[in-house]
Tab-separated table of C-alpha atoms and ligand atoms in Angstrom:
chain	number	residue	atom	x	y	z
A	25	MET	CA	-18.969	-112.505	-99.202
A	26	ASN	CA	-16.486	-115.355	-99.621
A	27	LYS	CA	-16.038	-116.848	-103.050
A	28	LEU	CA	-17.894	-120.107	-103.473
A	29	ARG	CA	-15.744	-122.950	-104.809
A	30	LEU	CA	-16.982	-124.920	-107.806
A	31	GLY	CA	-16.157	-128.615	-107.873
A	32	PHE	CA	-16.656	-130.180	-111.312
A	33	ASN	CA	-17.896	-133.765	-111.154
A	34	CYS	CA	-16.481	-135.569	-114.193
A	35	ASP	CA	-18.344	-138.897	-113.683
A	36	HIS	CA	-20.626	-138.508	-116.656
A	37	VAL	CA	-17.834	-137.899	-119.113
A	38	ALA	CA	-16.833	-141.431	-118.126
A	39	THR	CA	-20.456	-142.571	-118.588
A	40	LEU	CA	-20.272	-141.392	-122.190
A	41	ARG	CA	-16.904	-143.073	-122.741
A	42	ASN	CA	-18.125	-146.353	-121.272
A	43	ALA	CA	-21.204	-146.376	-123.521
A	44	ARG	CA	-18.880	-147.336	-126.390
A	45	GLY	CA	-15.850	-148.701	-124.570
A	46	GLY	CA	-12.508	-147.269	-125.640
A	47	LEU	CA	-10.854	-144.118	-124.412
A	48	TYR	CA	-13.059	-141.187	-125.475
A	49	PRO	CA	-14.270	-138.863	-124.138
A	50	ASP	CA	-11.594	-138.876	-121.430
A	51	PRO	CA	-12.830	-137.736	-117.972
A	52	VAL	CA	-9.312	-136.706	-116.976
A	53	ALA	CA	-8.986	-134.446	-120.018
A	54	ALA	CA	-12.396	-132.964	-119.138
A	55	ALA	CA	-11.258	-132.408	-115.557
A	56	LYS	CA	-8.142	-130.563	-116.759
A	57	GLN	CA	-10.189	-128.408	-119.094
A	58	ALA	CA	-12.729	-127.632	-116.352
A	59	ILE	CA	-9.954	-126.440	-114.049
A	60	ALA	CA	-8.504	-124.271	-116.821
A	61	ALA	CA	-11.988	-122.810	-117.400
A	62	GLY	CA	-12.466	-121.818	-113.753
A	63	ALA	CA	-13.484	-124.838	-111.669
A	64	ASP	CA	-11.700	-124.954	-108.319
A	65	GLY	CA	-11.575	-128.701	-107.853
A	66	ILE	CA	-12.580	-132.078	-109.270
A	67	THR	CA	-15.024	-134.574	-107.834
A	68	ALA	CA	-15.238	-138.178	-108.977
A	69	HIS	CA	-17.333	-141.038	-107.609
A	70	LEU	CA	-15.797	-144.481	-107.870
A	71	ARG	CA	-18.887	-146.656	-107.561
A	72	GLU	CA	-18.752	-150.252	-106.477
A	73	ASP	CA	-19.947	-151.377	-109.943
A	74	ARG	CA	-17.497	-148.999	-111.754
A	75	ARG	CA	-20.325	-147.845	-114.021
A	76	HIS	CA	-18.585	-144.564	-114.823
A	77	ILE	CA	-15.279	-143.676	-113.149
A	78	ARG	CA	-12.793	-146.556	-112.990
A	79	ASP	CA	-9.829	-147.156	-110.721
A	80	ALA	CA	-7.403	-146.071	-113.453
A	81	ASP	CA	-9.310	-142.766	-113.843
A	82	MET	CA	-8.965	-142.109	-110.111
A	83	ARG	CA	-5.238	-142.798	-110.245
A	84	ARG	CA	-4.813	-140.486	-113.234
A	85	LEU	CA	-6.921	-137.726	-111.661
A	86	ARG	CA	-4.712	-137.896	-108.588
A	87	ALA	CA	-1.474	-137.950	-110.596
A	88	GLU	CA	-2.268	-135.466	-113.353
A	89	ILE	CA	-4.332	-132.757	-111.658
A	90	ALA	CA	-2.887	-130.335	-109.140
A	91	ALA	CA	-6.252	-128.898	-108.070
A	92	PRO	CA	-8.000	-130.512	-105.071
A	93	LEU	CA	-9.493	-133.939	-105.814
A	94	ASN	CA	-12.642	-134.983	-103.964
A	95	PHE	CA	-12.946	-138.788	-104.001
A	96	GLU	CA	-16.601	-139.699	-103.549
A	97	MET	CA	-16.946	-143.170	-102.117
A	98	ALA	CA	-19.113	-145.588	-100.210
A	99	ALA	CA	-17.887	-146.582	-96.756
A	100	THR	CA	-16.437	-149.946	-97.751
A	101	ALA	CA	-13.091	-151.578	-97.018
A	102	GLU	CA	-12.222	-151.592	-100.738
A	103	MET	CA	-12.777	-147.828	-101.166
A	104	LEU	CA	-11.046	-147.021	-97.886
A	105	ALA	CA	-7.918	-148.892	-98.992
A	106	LEU	CA	-7.822	-147.072	-102.329
A	107	ALA	CA	-8.414	-143.647	-100.733
A	108	CYS	CA	-5.640	-144.252	-98.201
A	109	GLU	CA	-3.302	-145.246	-101.057
A	110	LEU	CA	-4.162	-142.305	-103.337
A	111	LYS	CA	-4.513	-139.712	-100.570
A	112	PRO	CA	-6.842	-137.288	-102.381
A	113	HIS	CA	-7.415	-133.848	-100.872
A	114	ALA	CA	-10.880	-134.938	-99.726
A	115	SER	CA	-13.157	-137.947	-99.479
A	116	CYS	CA	-16.917	-137.588	-99.441
A	117	LEU	CA	-18.715	-140.563	-97.932
A	118	VAL	CA	-21.934	-141.301	-99.803
A	119	PRO	CA	-24.596	-144.000	-99.519
A	120	GLU	CA	-24.586	-146.381	-102.437
A	121	LYS	CA	-27.225	-148.733	-103.723
A	122	ARG	CA	-26.342	-150.887	-106.692
A	123	THR	CA	-29.715	-150.443	-108.390
A	124	GLU	CA	-30.018	-146.663	-108.060
A	125	VAL	CA	-29.454	-144.441	-111.090
A	126	THR	CA	-27.668	-141.840	-108.969
A	127	THR	CA	-27.057	-141.079	-105.285
A	128	GLU	CA	-30.689	-140.729	-104.323
A	129	GLY	CA	-30.434	-139.463	-100.785
A	130	GLY	CA	-28.007	-138.561	-98.061
A	131	LEU	CA	-26.029	-140.901	-95.867
A	132	ASP	CA	-27.795	-141.894	-92.636
A	133	VAL	CA	-24.920	-140.887	-90.366
A	134	ALA	CA	-27.136	-140.742	-87.265
A	135	GLY	CA	-28.218	-144.344	-87.819
A	136	HIS	CA	-24.697	-145.691	-88.446
A	137	LEU	CA	-22.438	-143.811	-86.024
A	138	GLY	CA	-20.597	-146.908	-84.866
A	139	GLU	CA	-19.916	-148.193	-88.392
A	140	LEU	CA	-18.890	-144.863	-89.911
A	141	GLY	CA	-16.617	-143.664	-87.097
A	142	PRO	CA	-13.690	-145.984	-87.958
A	143	TYR	CA	-13.836	-145.021	-91.673
A	144	VAL	CA	-13.728	-141.318	-90.825
A	145	ALA	CA	-10.856	-141.884	-88.390
A	146	LYS	CA	-8.775	-143.866	-90.910
A	147	LEU	CA	-9.325	-141.342	-93.704
A	148	LYS	CA	-8.405	-138.479	-91.384
A	149	ALA	CA	-5.294	-140.351	-90.236
A	150	ALA	CA	-4.272	-140.547	-93.926
A	151	GLY	CA	-4.474	-136.739	-94.084
A	152	ILE	CA	-7.716	-136.679	-96.089
A	153	ARG	CA	-10.424	-134.087	-95.433
A	154	VAL	CA	-13.580	-136.109	-94.845
A	155	SER	CA	-17.067	-134.979	-95.690
A	156	MET	CA	-20.435	-136.662	-95.188
A	157	PHE	CA	-23.031	-136.389	-97.950
A	158	ILE	CA	-26.229	-135.886	-95.959
A	159	ASP	CA	-29.767	-134.627	-96.294
A	160	PRO	CA	-30.259	-131.098	-94.895
A	161	ASP	CA	-31.281	-132.366	-91.493
A	162	VAL	CA	-30.113	-131.149	-88.088
A	163	ALA	CA	-29.854	-134.693	-86.666
A	164	GLN	CA	-27.535	-135.726	-89.529
A	165	LEU	CA	-25.407	-132.604	-89.028
A	166	ASP	CA	-25.025	-133.294	-85.313
A	167	ALA	CA	-24.202	-136.926	-86.090
A	168	SER	CA	-21.523	-135.805	-88.570
A	169	VAL	CA	-19.799	-133.897	-85.768
A	170	ALA	CA	-20.171	-136.916	-83.481
A	171	VAL	CA	-18.510	-139.154	-86.058
A	172	GLY	CA	-15.562	-136.751	-86.375
A	173	ALA	CA	-16.159	-135.344	-89.879
A	174	PRO	CA	-14.974	-131.742	-90.376
A	175	VAL	CA	-17.097	-131.204	-93.506
A	176	VAL	CA	-20.614	-132.001	-94.729
A	177	GLU	CA	-22.103	-131.823	-98.204
A	178	LEU	CA	-25.835	-131.128	-98.223
A	179	HIS	CA	-27.827	-133.161	-100.762
A	180	THR	CA	-29.686	-130.606	-102.895
A	181	GLY	CA	-31.702	-133.206	-104.830
A	182	ALA	CA	-35.029	-132.565	-103.074
A	183	TYR	CA	-34.648	-128.828	-103.815
A	184	ALA	CA	-33.569	-129.423	-107.411
A	185	HIS	CA	-36.411	-131.827	-108.144
A	186	ALA	CA	-39.192	-129.841	-106.417
A	187	HIS	CA	-41.799	-128.566	-108.867
A	188	SER	CA	-44.203	-126.229	-107.085
A	189	GLU	CA	-43.077	-122.857	-105.800
A	190	ALA	CA	-44.107	-123.889	-102.297
A	191	ALA	CA	-42.022	-127.065	-102.433
A	192	ILE	CA	-39.003	-125.211	-103.830
A	193	ALA	CA	-39.274	-122.602	-101.042
A	194	ARG	CA	-39.628	-125.325	-98.408
A	195	GLU	CA	-36.588	-127.259	-99.652
A	196	LEU	CA	-34.523	-124.081	-99.956
A	197	ALA	CA	-35.427	-123.173	-96.371
A	198	ARG	CA	-34.261	-126.635	-95.252
A	199	LEU	CA	-30.908	-126.035	-96.959
A	200	GLN	CA	-30.599	-122.558	-95.405
A	201	THR	CA	-31.412	-123.844	-91.910
A	202	ALA	CA	-29.012	-126.759	-92.279
A	203	ALA	CA	-26.161	-124.558	-93.548
A	204	ALA	CA	-26.643	-122.130	-90.645
A	205	HIS	CA	-26.653	-125.017	-88.169
A	206	ALA	CA	-23.524	-126.500	-89.767
A	207	ALA	CA	-21.671	-123.217	-89.297
A	208	LYS	CA	-22.867	-122.976	-85.700
A	209	ILE	CA	-21.503	-126.409	-84.791
A	210	GLY	CA	-18.211	-125.850	-86.638
A	211	LEU	CA	-18.752	-127.865	-89.828
A	212	GLU	CA	-17.528	-126.660	-93.220
A	213	CYS	CA	-20.585	-126.863	-95.457
A	214	HIS	CA	-20.754	-127.892	-99.130
A	215	ALA	CA	-23.774	-128.731	-101.289
A	216	GLY	CA	-24.577	-130.537	-104.509
A	217	HIS	CA	-26.774	-132.755	-106.652
A	218	GLY	CA	-29.103	-131.779	-109.464
A	219	LEU	CA	-27.900	-128.168	-109.670
A	220	THR	CA	-28.411	-126.334	-112.975
A	221	PHE	CA	-28.032	-122.828	-114.429
A	222	GLU	CA	-31.669	-122.267	-113.488
A	223	ASN	CA	-31.679	-123.419	-109.878
A	224	VAL	CA	-28.129	-122.701	-108.667
A	225	GLY	CA	-28.669	-119.050	-107.679
A	226	PRO	CA	-30.650	-119.413	-104.437
A	227	VAL	CA	-28.326	-122.197	-103.236
A	228	ALA	CA	-25.190	-120.240	-104.124
A	229	ALA	CA	-26.576	-117.298	-102.140
A	230	ILE	CA	-26.579	-119.292	-98.870
A	231	PRO	CA	-23.736	-117.508	-97.092
A	232	GLU	CA	-22.427	-120.452	-95.047
A	233	LEU	CA	-21.757	-122.613	-98.119
A	234	VAL	CA	-18.154	-122.756	-99.305
A	235	GLU	CA	-18.350	-125.285	-102.165
A	236	LEU	CA	-20.827	-126.624	-104.719
A	237	ASN	CA	-20.215	-129.894	-106.562
A	238	ILE	CA	-21.912	-130.043	-109.941
A	239	GLY	CA	-21.642	-132.686	-112.641
A	240	HIS	CA	-24.474	-134.095	-114.710
A	241	PHE	CA	-25.956	-130.785	-115.833
A	242	LEU	CA	-22.556	-129.321	-116.767
A	243	VAL	CA	-21.616	-132.350	-118.872
A	244	GLY	CA	-24.985	-132.051	-120.645
A	245	ALA	CA	-24.577	-128.284	-121.146
A	246	ALA	CA	-21.114	-128.923	-122.591
A	247	VAL	CA	-22.740	-130.809	-125.494
A	248	PHE	CA	-24.473	-127.600	-126.541
A	249	GLU	CA	-22.148	-124.841	-125.364
A	250	GLY	CA	-18.780	-126.464	-124.854
A	251	LEU	CA	-17.280	-127.321	-121.475
A	252	ASP	CA	-15.416	-124.009	-121.047
A	253	ALA	CA	-18.565	-121.972	-121.632
A	254	ALA	CA	-20.635	-124.198	-119.328
A	255	ILE	CA	-18.120	-123.895	-116.474
A	256	GLN	CA	-17.735	-120.142	-116.998
A	257	LYS	CA	-21.490	-119.601	-117.011
A	258	MET	CA	-21.993	-121.644	-113.828
A	259	ARG	CA	-19.093	-119.770	-112.211
A	260	ALA	CA	-20.650	-116.419	-113.182
A	261	LEU	CA	-24.080	-117.421	-111.825
A	262	MET	CA	-22.516	-118.532	-108.543
A	263	ASP	CA	-20.494	-115.319	-108.238
A	264	ALA	CA	-23.551	-113.177	-109.050
A	265	ALA	CA	-25.614	-114.948	-106.369
A	266	ARG	CA	-22.842	-114.259	-103.880
A	267	ARG	CA	-22.836	-110.483	-104.458
B	986	LIG	N1	-22.113	-134.339	-104.824
B	986	LIG	C1	-22.288	-135.653	-104.545
B	986	LIG	C2	-21.864	-136.136	-103.194
B	986	LIG	C3	-22.825	-136.534	-105.518
B	986	LIG	O1	-23.004	-137.833	-105.214
B	986	LIG	C4	-23.139	-136.032	-106.793
B	986	LIG	C5	-23.660	-136.960	-107.840
B	986	LIG	O2	-22.738	-137.916	-108.141
B	986	LIG	C6	-22.912	-134.671	-107.041
B	986	LIG	C7	-22.425	-133.849	-106.034
B	986	LIG	C8	-23.180	-134.066	-108.386
B	986	LIG	O3	-24.511	-134.199	-108.703
B	986	LIG	P1	-24.975	-133.863	-110.191
B	986	LIG	O4	-24.255	-134.801	-111.092
B	986	LIG	O5	-26.449	-134.075	-110.144
B	986	LIG	O6	-24.596	-132.433	-110.452
């Protein structure tokens, strides 16, 4: 089976830095170390309120890291302008609410086709690979094709936060069905949100997935085990699930 790419989301290294102001810990240094330890790419979300990653971090990630950079962004004129200037490898369009703690659900592509189409077109014209962060839902997958996106990232939050065995199985089945449908309609399929050492295996085993983006848990695990060990362990769990 194809190797599954691991994208390391360095947002929460910036969260820690911003808690005290100053320069440490540096999310760009963490991104470099994650790549050296076996991550395949870096993801960073520049939120409207700049609560973790800042514009200068994005510029440095683009300038200092050769591995693919996935710029997570809301569909706003401000973010579009910055993405078109920086030209990251990829941009993932996410919904954004100022009051949420994290990206709580997927983007409603089906409900906003007309608004999202021009953003996708402009990002693609800048040579950026565009993905839509969506719930594992056939209507959202079909809408992602309609809007011109070549890639989707399935929101794994409902799976990751399910407690009962029945709920976990139901959410996993939704991810499996969505990934199979994505492949059928020609979308490259990624997944992420809330993934941990404990729950990554069944998701990594979904054969149509080509990339997982993981952040918060890895930054937390790095406190106990070190970032290299955390990345290597996640990489090993993903590879084992693939075999
Ligand atoms: N992918 C996307 C599109 C996200 O918005 C996030 C969270 O910022 C992640 C992946 C990573 O999620 P987590 O930090 O829970 O691993």
